[in-house]
mmCIF file of N, CA and C in Angstrom:
data_model
loop_
_atom_site.group_PDB
_atom_site.id
_atom_site.type_symbol
_atom_site.label_atom_id
_atom_site.label_comp_id
_atom_site.label_asym_id
_atom_site.label_seq_id
_atom_site.Cartn_x
_atom_site.Cartn_y
_atom_site.Cartn_z
ATOM 1 N N MET L 9 151.668 350.376 106.812
ATOM 2 C CA MET L 9 151.096 348.924 106.320
ATOM 3 C C MET L 9 151.367 348.313 105.286
ATOM 4 N N ALA L 10 151.907 347.117 105.107
ATOM 5 C CA ALA L 10 152.627 346.658 104.088
ATOM 6 C C ALA L 10 151.454 346.083 102.837
ATOM 7 N N ASN L 11 152.009 346.534 101.457
ATOM 8 C CA ASN L 11 151.015 346.046 100.188
ATOM 9 C C ASN L 11 151.046 344.685 100.228
ATOM 10 N N THR L 12 149.755 344.147 99.430
ATOM 11 C CA THR L 12 150.002 342.679 99.326
ATOM 12 C C THR L 12 151.206 341.991 98.447
ATOM 13 N N GLY L 13 151.992 342.800 97.777
ATOM 14 C CA GLY L 13 153.119 342.315 97.214
ATOM 15 C C GLY L 13 154.180 342.283 98.242
ATOM 16 N N ASP L 14 154.169 342.758 99.118
ATOM 17 C CA ASP L 14 155.137 342.495 100.572
ATOM 18 C C ASP L 14 154.757 341.192 101.134
ATOM 19 N N ILE L 15 153.546 341.264 101.292
ATOM 20 C CA ILE L 15 152.885 340.227 102.004
ATOM 21 C C ILE L 15 153.499 338.706 101.334
ATOM 22 N N THR L 16 153.075 339.135 100.064
ATOM 23 C CA THR L 16 153.193 337.562 99.059
ATOM 24 C C THR L 16 154.794 337.037 99.365
ATOM 25 N N ALA L 17 155.714 338.271 99.287
ATOM 26 C CA ALA L 17 157.028 338.014 99.194
ATOM 27 C C ALA L 17 157.657 337.143 100.570
ATOM 28 N N THR L 18 156.774 338.215 101.576
ATOM 29 C CA THR L 18 157.102 337.654 102.990
ATOM 30 C C THR L 18 156.916 336.069 102.985
ATOM 31 N N ALA L 19 155.837 335.880 102.481
ATOM 32 C CA ALA L 19 155.121 334.523 102.947
ATOM 33 C C ALA L 19 155.669 333.493 101.778
ATOM 34 N N GLN L 20 156.366 333.617 100.580
ATOM 35 C CA GLN L 20 157.162 332.853 99.715
ATOM 36 C C GLN L 20 158.329 332.775 100.325
ATOM 37 N N LEU L 21 158.838 333.664 101.149
ATOM 38 C CA LEU L 21 160.489 333.638 101.622
ATOM 39 C C LEU L 21 160.398 332.172 102.298
ATOM 40 N N GLY L 22 159.871 331.881 103.171
ATOM 41 C CA GLY L 22 160.117 330.656 103.820
ATOM 42 C C GLY L 22 159.782 329.456 103.393
ATOM 43 N N ASP L 23 159.273 329.549 102.178
ATOM 44 C CA ASP L 23 158.802 328.039 101.358
ATOM 45 C C ASP L 23 160.570 327.489 101.237
ATOM 46 N N SER L 24 160.385 326.389 101.180
ATOM 47 C CA SER L 24 161.837 325.643 100.961
ATOM 48 C C SER L 24 162.453 325.521 99.498
ATOM 49 N N ARG L 25 161.601 326.030 98.521
ATOM 50 C CA ARG L 25 162.255 326.142 97.253
ATOM 51 C C ARG L 25 162.775 327.222 97.198
ATOM 52 N N THR L 26 162.282 328.417 97.836
ATOM 53 C CA THR L 26 162.819 329.764 97.826
ATOM 54 C C THR L 26 164.149 329.607 98.507
ATOM 55 N N GLN L 27 164.254 328.951 99.639
ATOM 56 C CA GLN L 27 165.666 329.132 100.460
ATOM 57 C C GLN L 27 166.562 327.847 99.956
ATOM 58 N N ASP L 28 166.438 326.938 99.180
ATOM 59 C CA ASP L 28 167.030 326.246 98.478
ATOM 60 C C ASP L 28 167.940 326.832 97.197
ATOM 61 N N ALA L 29 166.942 328.022 96.456
ATOM 62 C CA ALA L 29 167.386 328.658 95.560
ATOM 63 C C ALA L 29 168.160 329.605 96.231
ATOM 64 N N PHE L 30 167.900 330.527 97.488
ATOM 65 C CA PHE L 30 168.818 331.026 97.854
ATOM 66 C C PHE L 30 169.846 330.611 98.334
ATOM 67 N N ASP L 31 170.218 329.291 98.872
ATOM 68 C CA ASP L 31 171.402 328.994 99.064
ATOM 69 C C ASP L 31 172.420 328.262 97.989
ATOM 70 N N THR L 32 171.510 327.759 96.734
ATOM 71 C CA THR L 32 172.211 327.674 95.576
ATOM 72 C C THR L 32 172.947 329.081 94.745
ATOM 73 N N VAL L 33 172.329 330.186 95.279
ATOM 74 C CA VAL L 33 172.765 331.753 94.748
ATOM 75 C C VAL L 33 174.299 331.732 95.583
ATOM 76 N N LYS L 34 174.239 331.403 96.839
ATOM 77 C CA LYS L 34 175.138 331.834 97.638
ATOM 78 C C LYS L 34 176.412 330.701 97.173
ATOM 79 N N LYS L 35 176.163 329.567 97.100
ATOM 80 C CA LYS L 35 176.952 328.419 96.732
ATOM 81 C C LYS L 35 177.827 329.693 95.137
ATOM 82 N N CYS L 36 177.106 329.417 94.354
ATOM 83 C CA CYS L 36 177.340 330.475 93.090
ATOM 84 C C CYS L 36 178.505 331.153 93.271
ATOM 85 N N ILE L 37 177.858 332.443 93.989
ATOM 86 C CA ILE L 37 178.807 333.730 94.477
ATOM 87 C C ILE L 37 180.015 333.420 95.277
ATOM 88 N N THR L 38 179.899 332.178 96.292
ATOM 89 C CA THR L 38 181.099 331.513 96.689
ATOM 90 C C THR L 38 182.208 331.074 95.882
ATOM 91 N N LEU L 39 181.676 330.611 94.872
ATOM 92 C CA LEU L 39 182.230 330.024 93.669
ATOM 93 C C LEU L 39 183.013 330.984 92.670
ATOM 94 N N PHE L 40 181.877 332.212 92.426
ATOM 95 C CA PHE L 40 182.966 333.411 91.832
ATOM 96 C C PHE L 40 184.034 334.227 92.787
ATOM 97 N N GLY L 41 183.635 334.338 93.863
ATOM 98 C CA GLY L 41 184.718 334.766 94.758
ATOM 99 C C GLY L 41 185.669 333.880 94.921
ATOM 100 N N ALA L 42 185.653 332.755 94.811
ATOM 101 C CA ALA L 42 186.763 331.923 94.913
ATOM 102 C C ALA L 42 187.962 332.102 93.558
ATOM 103 N N VAL L 43 187.235 331.909 92.814
ATOM 104 C CA VAL L 43 187.696 331.942 91.427
ATOM 105 C C VAL L 43 188.865 333.291 91.378
ATOM 106 N N GLY L 44 187.940 334.463 91.747
ATOM 107 C CA GLY L 44 188.633 335.720 91.966
ATOM 108 C C GLY L 44 189.532 335.794 93.000
ATOM 109 N N ALA L 45 189.437 334.886 93.786
ATOM 110 C CA ALA L 45 190.909 334.884 94.764
ATOM 111 C C ALA L 45 192.175 334.151 93.936
ATOM 112 N N ILE L 46 191.589 333.056 93.299
ATOM 113 C CA ILE L 46 192.513 331.960 92.460
ATOM 114 C C ILE L 46 193.263 333.729 91.623
ATOM 115 N N VAL L 47 192.552 334.242 90.921
ATOM 116 C CA VAL L 47 192.910 335.144 89.848
ATOM 117 C C VAL L 47 194.015 336.100 90.504
ATOM 118 N N LEU L 48 193.543 336.470 91.620
ATOM 119 C CA LEU L 48 194.398 337.351 92.389
ATOM 120 C C LEU L 48 195.677 336.407 92.923
ATOM 121 N N GLY L 49 195.918 335.688 93.196
ATOM 122 C CA GLY L 49 196.945 334.853 94.093
ATOM 123 C C GLY L 49 197.491 334.682 92.719
ATOM 124 N N THR L 50 197.420 334.339 91.869
ATOM 125 C CA THR L 50 197.996 334.167 90.585
ATOM 126 C C THR L 50 199.000 334.860 90.080
ATOM 127 N N VAL L 51 198.191 336.326 89.750
ATOM 128 C CA VAL L 51 198.580 337.407 89.317
ATOM 129 C C VAL L 51 199.658 337.952 90.406
ATOM 130 N N ALA L 52 199.327 337.767 91.742
ATOM 131 C CA ALA L 52 200.565 338.283 92.649
ATOM 132 C C ALA L 52 201.588 337.505 92.735
ATOM 133 N N VAL L 53 201.715 335.958 92.539
ATOM 134 C CA VAL L 53 202.784 335.165 92.318
ATOM 135 C C VAL L 53 203.474 335.458 90.963
ATOM 136 N N MET L 54 202.672 335.647 89.885
ATOM 137 C CA MET L 54 203.599 336.145 88.680
ATOM 138 C C MET L 54 204.419 337.446 88.975
ATOM 139 N N ALA L 55 203.799 338.040 89.378
ATOM 140 C CA ALA L 55 204.267 339.653 89.722
ATOM 141 C C ALA L 55 205.797 339.377 90.442
ATOM 142 N N PHE L 56 205.780 338.508 91.538
ATOM 143 C CA PHE L 56 206.744 338.108 92.299
ATOM 144 C C PHE L 56 207.592 337.302 91.858
ATOM 145 N N THR L 57 207.310 336.864 90.814
ATOM 146 C CA THR L 57 208.303 335.931 90.059
ATOM 147 C C THR L 57 208.923 336.581 88.819
ATOM 148 N N GLY L 58 208.714 337.894 88.551
ATOM 149 C CA GLY L 58 209.397 338.640 87.618
ATOM 150 C C GLY L 58 208.321 338.439 86.028
ATOM 151 N N HIS L 59 207.287 337.737 86.090
ATOM 152 C CA HIS L 59 206.527 337.510 84.911
ATOM 153 C C HIS L 59 205.149 338.637 84.982
ATOM 154 N N GLU L 60 204.567 338.699 83.392
ATOM 155 C CA GLU L 60 203.886 340.064 83.463
ATOM 156 C C GLU L 60 202.354 339.622 84.171
ATOM 157 N N ALA L 61 202.180 341.031 84.665
ATOM 158 C CA ALA L 61 201.380 341.203 85.813
ATOM 159 C C ALA L 61 200.985 342.745 85.440
ATOM 160 N N SER L 62 200.330 343.017 84.293
ATOM 161 C CA SER L 62 199.544 344.497 84.133
ATOM 162 C C SER L 62 198.786 344.949 85.281
ATOM 163 N N PRO L 63 198.827 346.529 85.422
ATOM 164 C CA PRO L 63 198.012 346.957 86.398
ATOM 165 C C PRO L 63 196.596 346.626 85.864
ATOM 166 N N PHE L 64 196.052 346.594 84.653
ATOM 167 C CA PHE L 64 195.058 345.952 84.483
ATOM 168 C C PHE L 64 194.252 344.762 85.067
ATOM 169 N N MET L 65 195.394 343.748 85.116
ATOM 170 C CA MET L 65 195.112 342.396 85.728
ATOM 171 C C MET L 65 194.820 342.544 86.895
ATOM 172 N N TRP L 66 195.583 343.492 87.829
ATOM 173 C CA TRP L 66 195.732 343.628 89.192
ATOM 174 C C TRP L 66 194.252 344.004 89.433
ATOM 175 N N ILE L 67 193.789 345.682 88.924
ATOM 176 C CA ILE L 67 192.719 346.298 89.141
ATOM 177 C C ILE L 67 191.626 345.379 88.865
ATOM 178 N N ARG L 68 191.395 344.779 87.509
ATOM 179 C CA ARG L 68 190.279 343.854 87.328
ATOM 180 C C ARG L 68 190.098 342.930 88.287
ATOM 181 N N GLY L 69 191.200 342.132 88.689
ATOM 182 C CA GLY L 69 191.155 340.840 89.410
ATOM 183 C C GLY L 69 190.456 341.463 90.860
ATOM 184 N N ALA L 70 191.238 342.505 91.347
ATOM 185 C CA ALA L 70 190.508 343.054 92.886
ATOM 186 C C ALA L 70 189.222 343.590 92.646
ATOM 187 N N ILE L 71 189.013 344.405 91.446
ATOM 188 C CA ILE L 71 187.423 344.756 91.604
ATOM 189 C C ILE L 71 186.257 343.496 91.500
ATOM 190 N N LEU L 72 186.685 342.607 90.547
ATOM 191 C CA LEU L 72 185.622 341.444 90.362
ATOM 192 C C LEU L 72 186.042 340.638 91.600
ATOM 193 N N PHE L 73 186.853 340.298 92.374
ATOM 194 C CA PHE L 73 186.913 339.822 93.900
ATOM 195 C C PHE L 73 185.980 340.537 94.935
ATOM 196 N N LEU L 74 186.225 341.451 95.150
ATOM 197 C CA LEU L 74 185.364 342.654 95.983
ATOM 198 C C LEU L 74 183.892 342.768 95.449
ATOM 199 N N VAL L 75 183.844 342.420 94.226
ATOM 200 C CA VAL L 75 182.252 342.720 93.882
ATOM 201 C C VAL L 75 181.640 341.368 94.678
ATOM 202 N N THR L 76 182.390 340.431 94.998
ATOM 203 C CA THR L 76 181.699 338.978 95.527
ATOM 204 C C THR L 76 181.128 339.777 96.744
ATOM 205 N N PHE L 77 181.675 340.617 97.670
ATOM 206 C CA PHE L 77 181.305 340.745 99.014
ATOM 207 C C PHE L 77 179.684 341.463 98.666
ATOM 208 N N LEU L 78 179.686 342.526 98.001
ATOM 209 C CA LEU L 78 178.551 343.079 97.444
ATOM 210 C C LEU L 78 177.307 342.017 96.999
ATOM 211 N N LEU L 79 177.684 341.227 96.248
ATOM 212 C CA LEU L 79 177.053 340.016 95.764
ATOM 213 C C LEU L 79 175.998 339.422 96.472
ATOM 214 N N HIS L 80 176.849 338.784 97.543
ATOM 215 C CA HIS L 80 176.714 338.360 98.980
ATOM 216 C C HIS L 80 176.026 339.168 99.857
ATOM 217 N N ARG L 81 176.121 340.395 99.899
ATOM 218 C CA ARG L 81 175.157 341.034 100.596
ATOM 219 C C ARG L 81 173.900 341.427 100.186
ATOM 220 N N PHE L 82 173.830 341.661 98.788
ATOM 221 C CA PHE L 82 172.253 341.212 98.159
ATOM 222 C C PHE L 82 171.458 340.338 98.310
ATOM 223 N N THR L 83 172.245 339.156 98.487
ATOM 224 C CA THR L 83 171.743 337.872 98.411
ATOM 225 C C THR L 83 171.292 337.500 100.031
ATOM 226 N N VAL L 84 171.970 338.205 100.946
ATOM 227 C CA VAL L 84 171.518 337.918 102.261
ATOM 228 C C VAL L 84 170.144 339.100 102.465
ATOM 229 N N ARG L 85 170.609 340.001 101.965
ATOM 230 C CA ARG L 85 169.269 341.109 101.957
ATOM 231 C C ARG L 85 168.054 340.370 101.591
ATOM 232 N N ALA L 86 168.255 340.045 100.027
ATOM 233 C CA ALA L 86 167.125 339.344 99.177
ATOM 234 C C ALA L 86 166.236 338.211 99.968
ATOM 235 N N SER L 87 167.479 337.261 100.625
ATOM 236 C CA SER L 87 166.870 336.471 101.338
ATOM 237 C C SER L 87 165.717 336.825 102.453
ATOM 238 N N GLN L 88 166.064 337.954 103.208
ATOM 239 C CA GLN L 88 165.242 338.196 104.067
ATOM 240 C C GLN L 88 164.232 339.236 103.575
ATOM 241 N N GLY L 89 163.961 339.241 102.464
ATOM 242 C CA GLY L 89 162.833 340.088 101.821
ATOM 243 C C GLY L 89 162.980 341.095 101.263
ATOM 244 N N SER L 90 164.305 341.827 100.797
ATOM 245 C CA SER L 90 164.554 342.845 100.014
ATOM 246 C C SER L 90 164.078 343.006 98.575
ATOM 247 N N TYR L 91 163.303 343.401 98.343
ATOM 248 C CA TYR L 91 163.196 343.178 96.664
ATOM 249 C C TYR L 91 164.067 344.060 95.841
ATOM 250 N N LYS L 92 164.433 345.466 96.662
ATOM 251 C CA LYS L 92 165.584 345.992 95.942
ATOM 252 C C LYS L 92 166.828 345.706 95.849
ATOM 253 N N ALA L 93 167.392 344.744 97.103
ATOM 254 C CA ALA L 93 168.487 343.816 97.068
ATOM 255 C C ALA L 93 168.473 342.617 95.763
ATOM 256 N N PHE L 94 167.209 341.980 95.506
ATOM 257 C CA PHE L 94 166.670 341.028 94.728
ATOM 258 C C PHE L 94 167.033 341.567 93.335
ATOM 259 N N ASP L 95 166.356 342.754 93.201
ATOM 260 C CA ASP L 95 166.566 343.186 91.809
ATOM 261 C C ASP L 95 167.958 343.832 91.556
ATOM 262 N N ARG L 96 168.599 344.200 92.506
ATOM 263 C CA ARG L 96 170.224 344.567 92.099
ATOM 264 C C ARG L 96 170.819 342.930 91.860
ATOM 265 N N LEU L 97 170.896 342.208 92.471
ATOM 266 C CA LEU L 97 171.384 341.068 92.637
ATOM 267 C C LEU L 97 171.025 340.341 91.009
ATOM 268 N N ARG L 98 169.780 340.438 90.878
ATOM 269 C CA ARG L 98 169.520 340.018 89.332
ATOM 270 C C ARG L 98 169.896 340.779 88.060
ATOM 271 N N THR L 99 169.890 341.682 88.581
ATOM 272 C CA THR L 99 170.508 342.856 87.342
ATOM 273 C C THR L 99 172.126 342.427 87.141
ATOM 274 N N LEU L 100 172.758 342.599 88.071
ATOM 275 C CA LEU L 100 174.216 342.680 88.505
ATOM 276 C C LEU L 100 174.632 341.384 87.991
ATOM 277 N N SER L 101 173.997 340.482 87.915
ATOM 278 C CA SER L 101 174.249 338.708 87.921
ATOM 279 C C SER L 101 173.986 338.555 86.207
ATOM 280 N N THR L 102 173.023 339.185 85.785
ATOM 281 C CA THR L 102 172.848 339.384 84.265
ATOM 282 C C THR L 102 174.222 340.229 83.587
ATOM 283 N N ILE L 103 174.109 341.392 84.063
ATOM 284 C CA ILE L 103 175.101 342.145 83.079
ATOM 285 C C ILE L 103 176.467 341.719 83.294
ATOM 286 N N MET L 104 177.019 341.439 84.899
ATOM 287 C CA MET L 104 178.626 341.145 84.833
ATOM 288 C C MET L 104 179.293 340.134 84.057
ATOM 289 N N PRO L 105 178.287 338.855 83.465
ATOM 290 C CA PRO L 105 178.835 337.999 82.982
ATOM 291 C C PRO L 105 179.327 338.751 81.447
ATOM 292 N N ILE L 106 178.381 339.224 80.982
ATOM 293 C CA ILE L 106 178.471 339.848 79.508
ATOM 294 C C ILE L 106 179.508 340.948 79.280
ATOM 295 N N ALA L 107 180.006 341.604 80.566
ATOM 296 C CA ALA L 107 180.924 342.942 80.484
ATOM 297 C C ALA L 107 182.363 342.002 80.669
ATOM 298 N N ILE L 108 182.126 340.980 81.417
ATOM 299 C CA ILE L 108 183.586 339.956 81.807
ATOM 300 C C ILE L 108 183.934 339.429 80.536
ATOM 301 N N ILE L 109 182.907 338.969 80.038
ATOM 302 C CA ILE L 109 183.393 337.904 78.712
ATOM 303 C C ILE L 109 183.863 339.220 77.835
ATOM 304 N N GLY L 110 182.703 340.015 77.486
ATOM 305 C CA GLY L 110 183.027 341.287 76.406
ATOM 306 C C GLY L 110 184.462 341.850 76.688
ATOM 307 N N VAL L 111 184.977 342.180 77.907
ATOM 308 C CA VAL L 111 186.305 342.583 78.088
ATOM 309 C C VAL L 111 187.235 341.323 77.773
ATOM 310 N N ASP L 112 187.137 340.281 78.156
ATOM 311 C CA ASP L 112 188.263 339.406 77.628
ATOM 312 C C ASP L 112 188.304 339.302 76.323
ATOM 313 N N LEU L 113 187.416 339.524 75.327
ATOM 314 C CA LEU L 113 187.452 339.233 74.112
ATOM 315 C C LEU L 113 188.267 340.371 73.495
ATOM 316 N N ILE L 114 188.554 341.249 73.693
ATOM 317 C CA ILE L 114 189.225 342.536 73.242
ATOM 318 C C ILE L 114 190.753 341.980 73.417
ATOM 319 N N PRO L 115 191.204 341.700 72.009
ATOM 320 C CA PRO L 115 192.617 340.955 71.517
ATOM 321 C C PRO L 115 193.939 341.619 72.190
ATOM 322 N N GLY L 116 194.458 341.179 73.150
ATOM 323 C CA GLY L 116 196.009 341.681 73.418
ATOM 324 C C GLY L 116 195.586 342.502 74.836
ATOM 325 N N LEU L 117 194.486 342.616 75.339
ATOM 326 C CA LEU L 117 194.149 343.527 76.869
ATOM 327 C C LEU L 117 194.965 342.373 77.887
ATOM 328 N N CYS L 118 194.493 341.120 77.669
ATOM 329 C CA CYS L 118 195.093 339.957 78.700
ATOM 330 C C CYS L 118 195.530 339.061 78.451
ATOM 331 N N PRO L 119 196.183 337.883 78.914
ATOM 332 C CA PRO L 119 196.813 337.071 78.508
ATOM 333 C C PRO L 119 195.699 335.646 78.361
ATOM 334 N N ALA L 120 195.771 334.871 77.500
ATOM 335 C CA ALA L 120 194.568 333.734 77.209
ATOM 336 C C ALA L 120 194.327 333.207 78.630
ATOM 337 N N TRP L 121 195.235 332.968 79.676
ATOM 338 C CA TRP L 121 194.914 332.458 80.937
ATOM 339 C C TRP L 121 193.967 333.080 81.727
ATOM 340 N N TYR L 122 194.260 334.297 81.772
ATOM 341 C CA TYR L 122 193.543 335.144 82.537
ATOM 342 C C TYR L 122 192.196 335.625 81.960
ATOM 343 N N ALA L 123 192.043 335.510 80.900
ATOM 344 C CA ALA L 123 190.597 335.631 80.232
ATOM 345 C C ALA L 123 189.878 334.219 80.314
ATOM 346 N N VAL L 124 190.565 333.123 80.025
ATOM 347 C CA VAL L 124 189.655 331.680 80.320
ATOM 348 C C VAL L 124 189.177 331.937 81.869
ATOM 349 N N ILE L 125 190.203 332.115 83.030
ATOM 350 C CA ILE L 125 190.047 331.848 84.327
ATOM 351 C C ILE L 125 188.897 333.063 84.516
ATOM 352 N N GLN L 126 188.773 334.041 84.028
ATOM 353 C CA GLN L 126 187.887 335.278 84.415
ATOM 354 C C GLN L 126 186.561 334.795 83.715
ATOM 355 N N GLY L 127 186.747 334.232 82.696
ATOM 356 C CA GLY L 127 185.371 333.592 81.974
ATOM 357 C C GLY L 127 184.596 332.486 82.735
ATOM 358 N N LEU L 128 185.606 332.052 83.295
ATOM 359 C CA LEU L 128 185.099 330.869 84.261
ATOM 360 C C LEU L 128 184.303 331.236 85.603
ATOM 361 N N SER L 129 184.439 332.466 85.930
ATOM 362 C CA SER L 129 183.894 332.756 87.022
ATOM 363 C C SER L 129 182.605 333.388 86.695
ATOM 364 N N ALA L 130 182.616 333.972 85.221
ATOM 365 C CA ALA L 130 181.374 334.509 84.960
ATOM 366 C C ALA L 130 180.134 333.335 85.000
ATOM 367 N N LEU L 131 180.611 332.136 84.712
ATOM 368 C CA LEU L 131 179.687 330.786 84.528
ATOM 369 C C LEU L 131 178.942 331.021 85.807
ATOM 370 N N ALA L 132 179.587 331.282 87.190
ATOM 371 C CA ALA L 132 179.060 331.164 88.220
ATOM 372 C C ALA L 132 177.872 332.165 88.605
ATOM 373 N N LEU L 133 178.408 333.442 87.751
ATOM 374 C CA LEU L 133 177.248 334.137 87.873
ATOM 375 C C LEU L 133 176.265 334.041 86.949
ATOM 376 N N ILE L 134 176.428 333.633 85.762
ATOM 377 C CA ILE L 134 175.525 333.328 84.987
ATOM 378 C C ILE L 134 174.098 332.123 85.479
ATOM 379 N N GLY L 135 175.094 331.370 86.431
ATOM 380 C CA GLY L 135 173.776 330.449 87.521
ATOM 381 C C GLY L 135 173.075 331.136 88.214
ATOM 382 N N VAL L 136 173.761 332.405 88.617
ATOM 383 C CA VAL L 136 173.105 333.179 89.656
ATOM 384 C C VAL L 136 172.002 334.046 88.741
ATOM 385 N N ALA L 137 172.130 334.588 87.631
ATOM 386 C CA ALA L 137 171.058 335.308 86.829
ATOM 387 C C ALA L 137 170.177 334.100 86.645
ATOM 388 N N VAL L 138 170.147 332.921 86.026
ATOM 389 C CA VAL L 138 169.190 331.984 86.087
ATOM 390 C C VAL L 138 168.184 331.809 86.808
ATOM 391 N N ILE L 139 169.281 331.534 88.192
ATOM 392 C CA ILE L 139 168.330 330.947 89.559
ATOM 393 C C ILE L 139 167.627 332.282 90.010
ATOM 394 N N THR L 140 167.833 333.545 89.748
ATOM 395 C CA THR L 140 167.212 334.711 90.362
ATOM 396 C C THR L 140 166.122 335.127 89.392
ATOM 397 N N ARG L 141 166.057 334.180 88.189
ATOM 398 C CA ARG L 141 165.028 334.510 87.352
ATOM 399 C C ARG L 141 164.010 333.228 86.971
ATOM 400 N N GLY L 142 164.563 332.297 87.851
ATOM 401 C CA GLY L 142 163.789 330.988 87.921
ATOM 402 C C GLY L 142 162.147 331.256 88.682
ATOM 403 N N SER L 143 161.654 330.197 88.846
ATOM 404 C CA SER L 143 160.078 329.911 89.229
ATOM 405 C C SER L 143 160.228 330.515 90.943
ATOM 406 N N ALA L 144 161.134 330.042 91.672
ATOM 407 C CA ALA L 144 161.057 329.663 92.998
ATOM 408 C C ALA L 144 161.558 331.317 93.254
ATOM 409 N N LEU L 145 162.610 332.326 92.715
ATOM 410 C CA LEU L 145 162.599 333.016 93.222
ATOM 411 C C LEU L 145 161.603 334.342 92.578
ATOM 412 N N SER L 146 161.574 334.263 91.450
ATOM 413 C CA SER L 146 160.591 335.176 90.800
ATOM 414 C C SER L 146 159.177 335.527 91.482
ATOM 415 N N GLY L 147 158.894 333.876 92.044
ATOM 416 C CA GLY L 147 157.309 333.788 92.566
ATOM 417 C C GLY L 147 157.508 334.621 94.191
ATOM 418 N N ALA L 148 158.618 334.712 94.484
ATOM 419 C CA ALA L 148 158.675 335.310 95.579
ATOM 420 C C ALA L 148 158.652 336.820 95.927
ATOM 421 N N PHE L 149 159.312 337.353 94.677
ATOM 422 C CA PHE L 149 159.267 338.769 94.402
ATOM 423 C C PHE L 149 158.521 339.115 93.411
ATOM 424 N N PRO L 150 157.221 339.311 93.596
ATOM 425 C CA PRO L 150 156.685 340.009 92.210
ATOM 426 C C PRO L 150 156.953 340.943 92.157
ATOM 427 N N ALA L 151 156.902 341.719 91.166
ATOM 428 C CA ALA L 151 157.205 343.111 90.788
ATOM 429 C C ALA L 151 156.415 344.123 91.073
ATOM 430 N N PRO L 152 157.067 344.952 91.864
ATOM 431 C CA PRO L 152 156.248 345.987 92.430
ATOM 432 C C PRO L 152 155.404 346.775 91.703
ATOM 433 N N ALA L 153 154.312 347.181 92.263
ATOM 434 C CA ALA L 153 153.345 348.046 91.423
ATOM 435 C C ALA L 153 153.828 349.401 90.910
ATOM 436 N N LYS L 154 153.719 349.511 89.834
ATOM 437 C CA LYS L 154 154.251 350.888 89.133
ATOM 438 C C LYS L 154 153.244 352.268 90.047
ATOM 439 N N LYS L 155 153.965 353.296 89.986
ATOM 440 C CA LYS L 155 153.408 354.209 90.820
ATOM 441 C C LYS L 155 153.051 355.369 89.829
#
């Protein structure tokens, strides 16, 4: 038998504001992934043309691009009523921009163009963080009762 928190979340998931918020989150995540693909493509072109493409640039670019699929999965599951997926999405979309920008600020770690593009991708995740903390989605997912 479902508790009232589950019933409330399920009832509000059908709300048009909630679904609009999830649609916007999906667009932000798609933008994050597109920027990640651009970063990887640029690093590949640079490597093939003999320019600097450090292992850091490859690995970080690949990881951030692949995280897009995880974030998308969390979004889909959250839109279907999973509080756990919603909480993970909200947490990652808050922590990742801080980590991305923080690493970009380390002098000499990566070229300026790389840091700027990665910083732009972080803006899409900041959008996700703001939306997942907004009234439309926070109301659909009341915090579960502590045991």
